[in-house]
Amino acid sequence: MAEILKVLKGTKDILPQDINMWQFVEKKANEIFSTYGFKEIRTPIIEVTELFSRGVGDTTDIVNKEMYTFDKSDRSITLRPENTAGVVRSYIENGMSRLSAPVKLWYKGPMFRYERPQAGRQRQFHQVGVEMFGIKQATADAEVILAAVSFLKSLGLNDLDVEINSLGCPVCREDFKNRLKAVLKPYFEELCDDCKNRYEKNPLRLLDCKVDSCKKIFEKPEIQQVINSDFICDECNNHYTELKLYLDKMGIKYCENKLLVRGLDYYNRTVFEIKSNNLGSQNAVCGGGRYDNLVAQLGGEPTPAVGFAMGMERLISLMEKQESKKLDGYIVSNYTVDALIFAEELRNQGLSVEFDLTNKKFTKQLEKASKVAKYAFILGEDEVSNNQVSIKNLEQGTQIKVDRANCVKMLEL
Ligand code: ATP
Ligand code: MG
């Protein structure tokens, strides 16, 4: 028999049993981004290599180490490692700057990076993202972040952390870069090889280094002082303050992270990431920011722009984790009829509830409840005769007794 061939390392089949989740995410992307006025664009998977060396930046890991590049009829061609550069190329090539601003585009599809495969990191993976062209005001940054958060909510992902930072503009950043280089100089020999390279070419990227010995160096007080200094100019600062005001007004919780610099060269002013505590070390589901210089860098008229990209595999893995989450409640009772009726009452109010169908011992039921549910609803003799329920919060161990009619109101779900 012939040898069986296997899927390439770092790539995966999406099988029929998993396709529902993918189709759901794609449908939600279309639905939600449409409500913000984004239209879908599909650009080719192959582009000329120069698009990425110029667009993503030749000091980045993506361009230096991670691109799938090959030659065909004397042209160097690359499988797209991300889609912003391709969308910008298409925006310029198709004269979209003539359309009235903002031009809002969204995309989905496979990206290719030659990285070390591990949980949450593949060589062919999928991104969904948006790009907004033509608006320099922070309203655009806020709207893009809002679209990201709404989309995540529509997937049932509410428990995520938004981190923001401002990288300033090329002018104010220059001064910051020089100060950073000066304060890091005494430690140059201790930096990892990547950081030694970045030191001259792109010192901001040092802050993004994942190597422990480098991270230790950045903790030194004199370096922290530079990192935490407010280096951005007044204009950039106003833009950043405005963005924070909009996010506050919209009730979007965020955290400011001075170490957030992002792996791509094209960003200026706003950068943001959305992270989850449930993904292990590859914890970012979304990365984005403003890139006011990219359109000009790729030969177009100077046009401000802002966007983000999300990793679809990471979104789906979070959704799967969420799905297997605990029941809202488990009824603990030896009064089967009461349990049966009360479970149905709670389900009618939207809770997920189960109870022991075989009427095991009370303590056994309580053990089961703590494994499968957030709350135990206890119907003992007292509770049954007074039409009450004891609610035990199984994470915190606290317990209260209330009238059954008030049960749902008392829960934090
Ligand atoms: P990371 O720090 O995880 O390498 P990145 O800064 O390289 O991320 P971006 O280029 O901003 O990531 O891509 C946006 C999102 O795409 C990431 O937040 C992540 O969810 C996803 N992503 C990036 N690279 C991969 C990969 N190799 N496999 C799966 N998902 C990825
Ligand atoms: Mg990366």
Short mmCIF file of C-alpha atoms and ligand atoms in Angstrom, two decimals:
data_model
loop_
_atom_site.label_atom_id
_atom_site.label_comp_id
_atom_site.label_asym_id
_atom_site.label_seq_id
_atom_site.Cartn_x
_atom_site.Cartn_y
_atom_site.Cartn_z
CA MET A 1 0.00 0.00 0.00
CA ALA A 2 1.16 3.52 -0.68
CA GLU A 3 2.39 5.63 2.19
CA ILE A 4 -0.27 7.77 3.87
CA LEU A 5 0.48 11.46 3.60
CA LYS A 6 -0.18 13.80 6.49
CA VAL A 7 -1.25 17.39 6.85
CA LEU A 8 1.75 19.78 7.08
CA LYS A 9 3.03 20.67 10.53
CA GLY A 10 1.30 23.80 11.85
CA THR A 11 -1.71 23.38 9.55
CA LYS A 12 -5.07 21.76 10.27
CA ASP A 13 -8.14 20.44 8.52
CA ILE A 14 -11.36 22.05 9.60
CA LEU A 15 -13.59 18.98 9.64
CA PRO A 16 -17.35 18.76 9.08
CA GLN A 17 -17.95 18.23 12.80
CA ASP A 18 -16.26 21.58 13.54
CA ILE A 19 -17.61 23.63 10.68
CA ASN A 20 -20.68 24.96 12.53
CA MET A 21 -18.54 27.04 14.84
CA TRP A 22 -16.58 28.53 11.91
CA GLN A 23 -19.71 29.35 9.96
CA PHE A 24 -21.22 30.92 13.07
CA VAL A 25 -18.18 33.18 13.59
CA GLU A 26 -18.15 34.18 9.92
CA LYS A 27 -21.88 34.94 9.98
CA LYS A 28 -21.54 37.07 13.11
CA ALA A 29 -18.60 38.96 11.60
CA ASN A 30 -20.71 39.82 8.57
CA GLU A 31 -23.71 40.78 10.71
CA ILE A 32 -21.92 42.87 13.31
CA PHE A 33 -19.40 44.62 11.07
CA SER A 34 -22.23 45.47 8.64
CA THR A 35 -24.06 47.30 11.41
CA TYR A 36 -21.00 49.59 11.64
CA GLY A 37 -20.95 50.10 7.86
CA PHE A 38 -17.96 47.86 7.08
CA LYS A 39 -18.07 46.06 3.71
CA GLU A 40 -16.26 42.79 3.05
CA ILE A 41 -13.16 42.76 0.85
CA ARG A 42 -11.27 39.67 -0.36
CA THR A 43 -7.71 40.17 -1.50
CA PRO A 44 -5.40 37.49 -2.97
CA ILE A 45 -3.47 35.16 -0.71
CA ILE A 46 -0.30 35.73 -2.75
CA GLU A 47 1.22 39.19 -3.12
CA VAL A 48 4.58 40.55 -4.18
CA THR A 49 7.06 40.18 -1.34
CA GLU A 50 7.86 43.88 -1.35
CA LEU A 51 4.33 44.66 -0.16
CA PHE A 52 5.18 43.09 3.18
CA SER A 53 8.80 44.18 3.49
CA ARG A 54 7.65 47.76 2.88
CA GLY A 55 4.24 47.49 4.55
CA VAL A 56 4.76 45.29 7.60
CA GLY A 57 8.35 46.45 8.01
CA ASP A 58 11.66 44.68 7.51
CA THR A 59 12.64 44.88 11.17
CA THR A 60 9.68 42.73 12.24
CA ASP A 61 9.75 39.03 13.10
CA ILE A 62 7.04 38.46 10.51
CA VAL A 63 9.15 39.75 7.63
CA ASN A 64 12.51 38.57 8.93
CA LYS A 65 11.67 35.06 9.97
CA GLU A 66 8.10 34.07 9.30
CA MET A 67 7.26 34.60 5.63
CA TYR A 68 6.61 31.87 3.09
CA THR A 69 8.38 33.33 0.07
CA PHE A 70 9.13 31.81 -3.32
CA ASP A 71 10.15 32.94 -6.78
CA LYS A 72 8.01 32.55 -9.87
CA SER A 73 8.89 34.06 -13.25
CA ASP A 74 11.50 36.28 -11.65
CA ARG A 75 9.17 37.79 -9.08
CA SER A 76 9.46 37.19 -5.40
CA ILE A 77 6.04 36.18 -4.12
CA THR A 78 4.84 35.73 -0.53
CA LEU A 79 1.85 34.04 1.07
CA ARG A 80 0.23 36.83 3.06
CA PRO A 81 1.24 36.75 6.74
CA GLU A 82 -1.47 39.35 7.54
CA ASN A 83 -4.08 41.22 5.53
CA THR A 84 -3.66 44.92 6.34
CA ALA A 85 -0.93 45.44 3.74
CA GLY A 86 -3.04 43.69 1.08
CA VAL A 87 -6.13 45.73 1.92
CA VAL A 88 -4.09 48.95 1.76
CA ARG A 89 -2.65 47.93 -1.60
CA SER A 90 -6.14 47.30 -2.92
CA TYR A 91 -7.44 50.57 -1.44
CA ILE A 92 -4.75 52.48 -3.34
CA GLU A 93 -4.89 50.44 -6.55
CA ASN A 94 -8.68 50.72 -6.81
CA GLY A 95 -8.76 54.45 -6.10
CA MET A 96 -10.84 54.05 -2.96
CA SER A 97 -9.45 57.35 -1.66
CA ARG A 98 -11.89 58.98 -4.09
CA LEU A 99 -14.80 57.55 -2.09
CA SER A 100 -16.06 59.71 0.72
CA ALA A 101 -14.37 58.98 4.03
CA PRO A 102 -14.53 56.86 6.01
CA VAL A 103 -13.94 53.83 3.81
CA LYS A 104 -14.69 50.83 6.02
CA LEU A 105 -13.61 47.34 5.02
CA TRP A 106 -13.58 43.97 6.75
CA TYR A 107 -11.99 40.66 5.76
CA LYS A 108 -11.60 37.07 6.82
CA GLY A 109 -9.31 34.34 5.60
CA PRO A 110 -6.14 32.30 5.96
CA MET A 111 -2.76 33.83 6.82
CA PHE A 112 0.64 32.11 6.75
CA ARG A 113 3.55 32.49 9.11
CA TYR A 114 6.47 30.14 9.49
CA GLU A 115 6.54 30.01 13.30
CA ARG A 116 7.00 27.27 15.86
CA PRO A 117 3.63 25.50 16.04
CA GLN A 118 2.18 25.24 19.55
CA ALA A 119 -1.20 25.62 21.24
CA GLY A 120 -2.85 28.70 19.70
CA ARG A 121 -0.07 29.15 17.14
CA GLN A 122 -0.24 27.64 13.66
CA ARG A 123 1.55 28.17 10.37
CA GLN A 124 -1.68 28.50 8.46
CA PHE A 125 -4.22 30.26 10.65
CA HIS A 126 -7.22 32.50 10.04
CA GLN A 127 -7.89 36.09 10.84
CA VAL A 128 -10.94 38.27 10.73
CA GLY A 129 -10.34 41.99 10.81
CA VAL A 130 -11.46 45.49 9.91
CA GLU A 131 -9.75 48.56 8.45
CA MET A 132 -11.11 52.12 8.46
CA PHE A 133 -9.55 54.71 6.15
CA GLY A 134 -9.70 58.48 6.04
CA ILE A 135 -10.42 59.58 9.62
CA LYS A 136 -7.72 60.96 11.86
CA GLN A 137 -9.94 61.75 14.84
CA ALA A 138 -10.06 59.42 17.85
CA THR A 139 -13.73 58.74 17.12
CA ALA A 140 -12.50 56.27 14.49
CA ASP A 141 -10.23 54.49 16.98
CA ALA A 142 -13.13 54.30 19.44
CA GLU A 143 -15.53 52.98 16.82
CA VAL A 144 -13.07 50.30 15.71
CA ILE A 145 -12.53 49.14 19.31
CA LEU A 146 -16.30 49.20 19.85
CA ALA A 147 -16.82 47.04 16.75
CA ALA A 148 -14.24 44.55 18.08
CA VAL A 149 -15.92 44.35 21.49
CA SER A 150 -19.44 44.04 19.99
CA PHE A 151 -18.28 41.25 17.71
CA LEU A 152 -16.70 39.39 20.64
CA LYS A 153 -19.89 39.86 22.66
CA SER A 154 -21.95 38.44 19.81
CA LEU A 155 -19.81 35.30 20.09
CA GLY A 156 -20.61 35.10 23.79
CA LEU A 157 -17.10 36.29 24.75
CA ASN A 158 -17.59 38.96 27.40
CA ASP A 159 -14.85 38.16 29.82
CA LEU A 160 -11.93 39.74 27.95
CA ASP A 161 -9.41 42.44 28.81
CA VAL A 162 -8.88 45.40 26.51
CA GLU A 163 -5.40 46.95 26.74
CA ILE A 164 -4.53 50.24 25.11
CA ASN A 165 -1.47 52.43 24.68
CA SER A 166 -0.33 55.36 22.55
CA LEU A 167 2.91 55.11 20.62
CA GLY A 168 2.88 58.81 19.74
CA CYS A 169 3.81 60.04 16.28
CA PRO A 170 7.13 59.65 14.41
CA VAL A 171 8.25 63.02 15.81
CA CYS A 172 7.65 62.52 19.54
CA ARG A 173 8.58 58.86 19.33
CA GLU A 174 12.05 59.71 18.04
CA ASP A 175 12.95 61.40 21.31
CA PHE A 176 11.53 58.49 23.30
CA LYS A 177 13.51 55.99 21.21
CA ASN A 178 16.74 57.88 21.92
CA ARG A 179 16.07 58.00 25.65
CA LEU A 180 15.22 54.32 25.67
CA LYS A 181 18.43 53.49 23.79
CA ALA A 182 20.51 55.59 26.17
CA VAL A 183 19.12 53.95 29.29
CA LEU A 184 19.42 50.45 27.80
CA LYS A 185 22.98 50.93 26.55
CA PRO A 186 24.71 49.65 29.72
CA TYR A 187 22.72 46.41 29.40
CA PHE A 188 23.28 45.91 25.66
CA GLU A 189 25.50 42.83 26.04
CA GLU A 190 22.90 41.13 28.27
CA LEU A 191 20.09 41.51 25.72
CA CYS A 192 18.95 38.55 23.59
CA ASP A 193 20.16 38.43 19.99
CA ASP A 194 16.84 39.65 18.63
CA CYS A 195 16.88 42.63 20.96
CA LYS A 196 20.48 43.44 20.02
CA ASN A 197 19.26 43.66 16.42
CA ARG A 198 16.20 45.69 17.31
CA TYR A 199 18.27 48.11 19.42
CA GLU A 200 19.37 50.17 16.43
CA LYS A 201 16.61 49.44 13.95
CA ASN A 202 13.52 49.62 16.12
CA PRO A 203 14.19 50.09 19.83
CA LEU A 204 10.49 50.31 20.78
CA ARG A 205 10.12 46.66 19.82
CA LEU A 206 12.44 45.69 22.66
CA LEU A 207 9.56 46.31 25.03
CA ASP A 208 7.63 43.55 23.27
CA CYS A 209 10.36 40.94 23.88
CA LYS A 210 9.11 37.69 25.42
CA VAL A 211 12.54 36.50 26.65
CA ASP A 212 12.68 36.40 30.46
CA SER A 213 16.21 37.79 30.81
CA CYS A 214 15.21 40.81 28.69
CA LYS A 215 11.99 41.30 30.63
CA LYS A 216 14.10 41.36 33.84
CA ILE A 217 16.26 44.13 32.44
CA PHE A 218 13.21 46.24 31.61
CA GLU A 219 12.17 46.05 35.27
CA LYS A 220 15.20 48.12 36.38
CA PRO A 221 13.98 51.38 37.96
CA GLU A 222 15.84 53.72 35.58
CA ILE A 223 14.36 51.88 32.58
CA GLN A 224 10.89 51.80 34.11
CA GLN A 225 11.17 55.54 34.59
CA VAL A 226 11.73 56.07 30.87
CA ILE A 227 9.01 53.58 29.91
CA ASN A 228 6.50 55.23 32.21
CA SER A 229 7.37 58.80 31.25
CA ASP A 230 4.76 60.65 29.26
CA PHE A 231 6.79 61.09 26.11
CA ILE A 232 4.00 61.74 23.65
CA CYS A 233 3.50 65.29 22.36
CA ASP A 234 0.46 67.42 23.18
CA GLU A 235 -1.36 66.61 19.98
CA CYS A 236 -0.86 62.86 20.42
CA ASN A 237 -1.80 63.16 24.05
CA ASN A 238 -5.06 64.94 23.20
CA HIS A 239 -5.89 62.23 20.71
CA TYR A 240 -5.24 59.55 23.34
CA THR A 241 -7.23 61.39 26.02
CA GLU A 242 -10.14 61.76 23.62
CA LEU A 243 -10.08 58.04 22.85
CA LYS A 244 -10.15 57.20 26.56
CA LEU A 245 -13.07 59.57 27.08
CA TYR A 246 -15.08 57.87 24.33
CA LEU A 247 -14.31 54.43 25.71
CA ASP A 248 -15.33 55.58 29.20
CA LYS A 249 -18.58 57.02 27.87
CA MET A 250 -19.32 53.77 26.05
CA GLY A 251 -18.66 51.73 29.18
CA ILE A 252 -15.75 49.84 27.59
CA LYS A 253 -13.40 48.77 30.36
CA TYR A 254 -9.72 48.99 29.45
CA CYS A 255 -6.31 48.94 30.98
CA GLU A 256 -3.40 51.15 29.91
CA ASN A 257 -0.25 49.15 29.22
CA LYS A 258 2.91 51.11 28.49
CA LEU A 259 4.66 47.96 27.29
CA LEU A 260 2.13 47.39 24.53
CA VAL A 261 3.99 48.22 21.31
CA ARG A 262 2.69 45.51 18.92
CA GLY A 263 4.80 43.42 16.60
CA LEU A 264 4.25 45.35 13.40
CA ASP A 265 6.06 48.52 12.40
CA TYR A 266 3.24 50.46 10.89
CA TYR A 267 1.42 51.61 14.00
CA ASN A 268 1.36 55.13 15.41
CA ARG A 269 -0.70 56.68 18.20
CA THR A 270 -3.34 54.15 19.31
CA VAL A 271 -2.42 50.49 19.74
CA PHE A 272 -4.63 47.95 21.46
CA GLU A 273 -4.92 44.27 22.24
CA ILE A 274 -7.75 42.18 23.58
CA LYS A 275 -6.66 39.29 25.79
CA SER A 276 -8.19 36.38 27.59
CA ASN A 277 -7.15 34.65 30.80
CA ASN A 278 -8.30 31.36 29.35
CA LEU A 279 -5.83 30.87 26.52
CA GLY A 280 -2.56 30.09 28.26
CA SER A 281 0.50 31.89 26.95
CA GLN A 282 -0.91 32.69 23.47
CA ASN A 283 -3.47 34.90 25.15
CA ALA A 284 -4.15 37.66 22.60
CA VAL A 285 -7.28 37.27 20.49
CA CYS A 286 -7.14 40.69 18.87
CA GLY A 287 -4.45 43.19 17.97
CA GLY A 288 -4.88 46.52 16.31
CA GLY A 289 -4.15 50.18 16.13
CA ARG A 290 -3.75 53.29 14.04
CA TYR A 291 -1.45 53.37 11.03
CA ASP A 292 -1.53 56.86 9.56
CA ASN A 293 1.64 56.46 7.50
CA LEU A 294 1.09 53.12 5.81
CA VAL A 295 -1.00 54.26 2.85
CA ALA A 296 1.67 56.81 1.89
CA GLN A 297 4.43 54.27 2.53
CA LEU A 298 2.80 52.00 -0.05
CA GLY A 299 2.56 54.78 -2.62
CA GLY A 300 -0.89 56.24 -1.94
CA GLU A 301 -1.95 59.72 -0.88
CA PRO A 302 -1.32 60.17 2.86
CA THR A 303 -4.46 58.75 4.49
CA PRO A 304 -5.04 58.10 8.19
CA ALA A 305 -6.28 54.62 9.04
CA VAL A 306 -7.07 52.34 11.94
CA GLY A 307 -7.96 48.65 12.22
CA PHE A 308 -7.56 45.34 13.97
CA ALA A 309 -7.11 41.61 13.30
CA MET A 310 -8.38 38.70 15.38
CA GLY A 311 -7.18 35.12 15.36
CA MET A 312 -10.16 32.93 14.51
CA GLU A 313 -8.66 29.72 15.94
CA ARG A 314 -8.19 31.49 19.26
CA LEU A 315 -11.75 32.86 19.18
CA ILE A 316 -13.13 29.39 18.54
CA SER A 317 -11.04 27.78 21.23
CA LEU A 318 -12.37 30.36 23.72
CA MET A 319 -15.93 29.73 22.58
CA GLU A 320 -15.44 26.00 23.07
CA LYS A 321 -14.10 26.53 26.57
CA GLN A 322 -17.05 28.75 27.38
CA GLU A 323 -19.49 26.18 26.05
CA SER A 324 -18.25 23.49 28.38
CA LYS A 325 -18.68 25.88 31.29
CA LYS A 326 -20.65 25.04 34.39
CA LEU A 327 -24.41 24.94 34.78
CA ASP A 328 -25.95 27.95 36.49
CA GLY A 329 -27.46 25.75 39.18
CA TYR A 330 -27.86 22.25 40.54
CA ILE A 331 -30.79 21.48 42.83
CA VAL A 332 -29.87 19.55 45.93
CA SER A 333 -32.93 17.94 47.45
CA ASN A 334 -34.53 14.69 48.49
CA TYR A 335 -37.96 16.12 47.65
CA THR A 336 -38.12 15.01 44.04
CA VAL A 337 -41.39 16.65 43.11
CA ASP A 338 -40.27 20.02 44.49
CA ALA A 339 -36.93 19.69 42.69
CA LEU A 340 -38.68 18.80 39.44
CA ILE A 341 -41.01 21.80 39.64
CA PHE A 342 -38.37 24.27 40.81
CA ALA A 343 -35.89 23.22 38.10
CA GLU A 344 -38.52 23.91 35.45
CA GLU A 345 -39.37 27.31 37.00
CA LEU A 346 -35.71 28.32 36.88
CA ARG A 347 -35.25 27.05 33.31
CA ASN A 348 -38.26 29.12 32.28
CA GLN A 349 -36.37 32.13 33.59
CA GLY A 350 -33.40 31.30 31.35
CA LEU A 351 -31.13 29.44 33.79
CA SER A 352 -29.39 26.17 33.00
CA VAL A 353 -30.35 23.81 35.81
CA GLU A 354 -30.18 20.13 36.62
CA PHE A 355 -31.04 18.03 39.65
CA ASP A 356 -30.38 14.46 40.78
CA LEU A 357 -32.87 12.26 38.97
CA THR A 358 -32.04 9.24 41.15
CA ASN A 359 -32.54 10.87 44.57
CA LYS A 360 -29.06 10.07 45.97
CA LYS A 361 -27.96 11.02 49.46
CA PHE A 362 -27.94 14.76 50.19
CA THR A 363 -24.15 14.94 50.62
CA LYS A 364 -23.55 13.11 47.33
CA GLN A 365 -25.81 15.59 45.57
CA LEU A 366 -23.94 18.51 47.09
CA GLU A 367 -20.63 17.05 45.92
CA LYS A 368 -22.00 16.72 42.40
CA ALA A 369 -23.33 20.29 42.51
CA SER A 370 -19.91 21.71 43.36
CA LYS A 371 -18.44 19.91 40.34
CA VAL A 372 -20.98 20.89 37.72
CA ALA A 373 -22.63 24.16 38.79
CA LYS A 374 -22.03 27.68 39.98
CA TYR A 375 -24.85 27.55 42.56
CA ALA A 376 -26.45 24.79 44.59
CA PHE A 377 -30.16 25.35 45.18
CA ILE A 378 -30.93 23.50 48.36
CA LEU A 379 -34.48 22.37 49.11
CA GLY A 380 -34.43 20.78 52.56
CA GLU A 381 -37.34 20.16 54.90
CA ASP A 382 -37.42 23.75 56.11
CA GLU A 383 -37.21 25.25 52.65
CA VAL A 384 -39.92 22.99 51.26
CA SER A 385 -42.40 23.78 54.01
CA ASN A 386 -41.83 27.57 53.63
CA ASN A 387 -41.58 27.69 49.85
CA GLN A 388 -38.02 28.94 50.19
CA VAL A 389 -34.62 27.92 48.79
CA SER A 390 -31.09 28.09 50.23
CA ILE A 391 -28.70 29.35 47.59
CA LYS A 392 -25.12 28.24 48.03
CA ASN A 393 -22.52 30.06 45.95
CA LEU A 394 -20.21 27.17 45.17
CA GLU A 395 -17.23 29.33 44.24
CA GLN A 396 -17.34 31.51 47.35
CA GLY A 397 -18.94 29.10 49.81
CA THR A 398 -21.52 31.64 50.99
CA GLN A 399 -25.14 30.65 51.56
CA ILE A 400 -28.42 32.57 51.86
CA LYS A 401 -32.06 31.54 52.27
CA VAL A 402 -34.68 33.37 50.19
CA ASP A 403 -38.25 32.96 48.97
CA ARG A 404 -38.24 30.84 45.84
CA ALA A 405 -39.88 33.62 43.82
CA ASN A 406 -36.85 35.84 44.50
CA CYS A 407 -34.21 33.25 43.71
CA VAL A 408 -33.06 34.41 40.28
CA LYS A 409 -32.80 38.05 41.41
CA MET A 410 -30.25 37.05 44.04
CA LEU A 411 -27.76 35.47 41.62
CA GLU A 412 -24.71 36.99 40.01
CA LEU A 413 -24.54 35.31 36.64
P1 ATP B 1 1.37 37.03 18.89
O1 ATP B 1 1.95 37.97 19.89
O2 ATP B 1 0.41 36.05 19.50
O3 ATP B 1 2.41 36.39 18.00
P2 ATP B 1 0.96 38.95 16.82
O4 ATP B 1 1.28 40.25 17.43
O5 ATP B 1 1.93 38.27 15.94
O6 ATP B 1 0.47 37.92 17.95
P3 ATP B 1 -1.00 39.99 14.99
O7 ATP B 1 -0.10 39.93 13.85
O8 ATP B 1 -1.40 41.28 15.54
O9 ATP B 1 -0.45 39.02 16.13
O10 ATP B 1 -2.32 39.14 14.68
C1 ATP B 1 -3.56 39.39 15.32
C2 ATP B 1 -4.10 38.13 15.95
O11 ATP B 1 -3.95 37.01 15.09
C3 ATP B 1 -3.38 37.70 17.21
O12 ATP B 1 -3.86 38.41 18.32
C4 ATP B 1 -3.74 36.23 17.29
O13 ATP B 1 -5.03 36.06 17.83
C5 ATP B 1 -3.76 35.82 15.84
N1 ATP B 1 -2.51 35.16 15.46
C6 ATP B 1 -1.33 35.71 15.14
N2 ATP B 1 -0.42 34.78 14.79
C7 ATP B 1 -1.05 33.57 14.90
C8 ATP B 1 -0.66 32.21 14.67
N3 ATP B 1 0.55 31.90 14.25
N4 ATP B 1 -1.58 31.23 14.88
C9 ATP B 1 -2.83 31.53 15.31
N5 ATP B 1 -3.25 32.80 15.54
C10 ATP B 1 -2.39 33.81 15.33
MG MG B 2 3.43 36.84 16.22
#
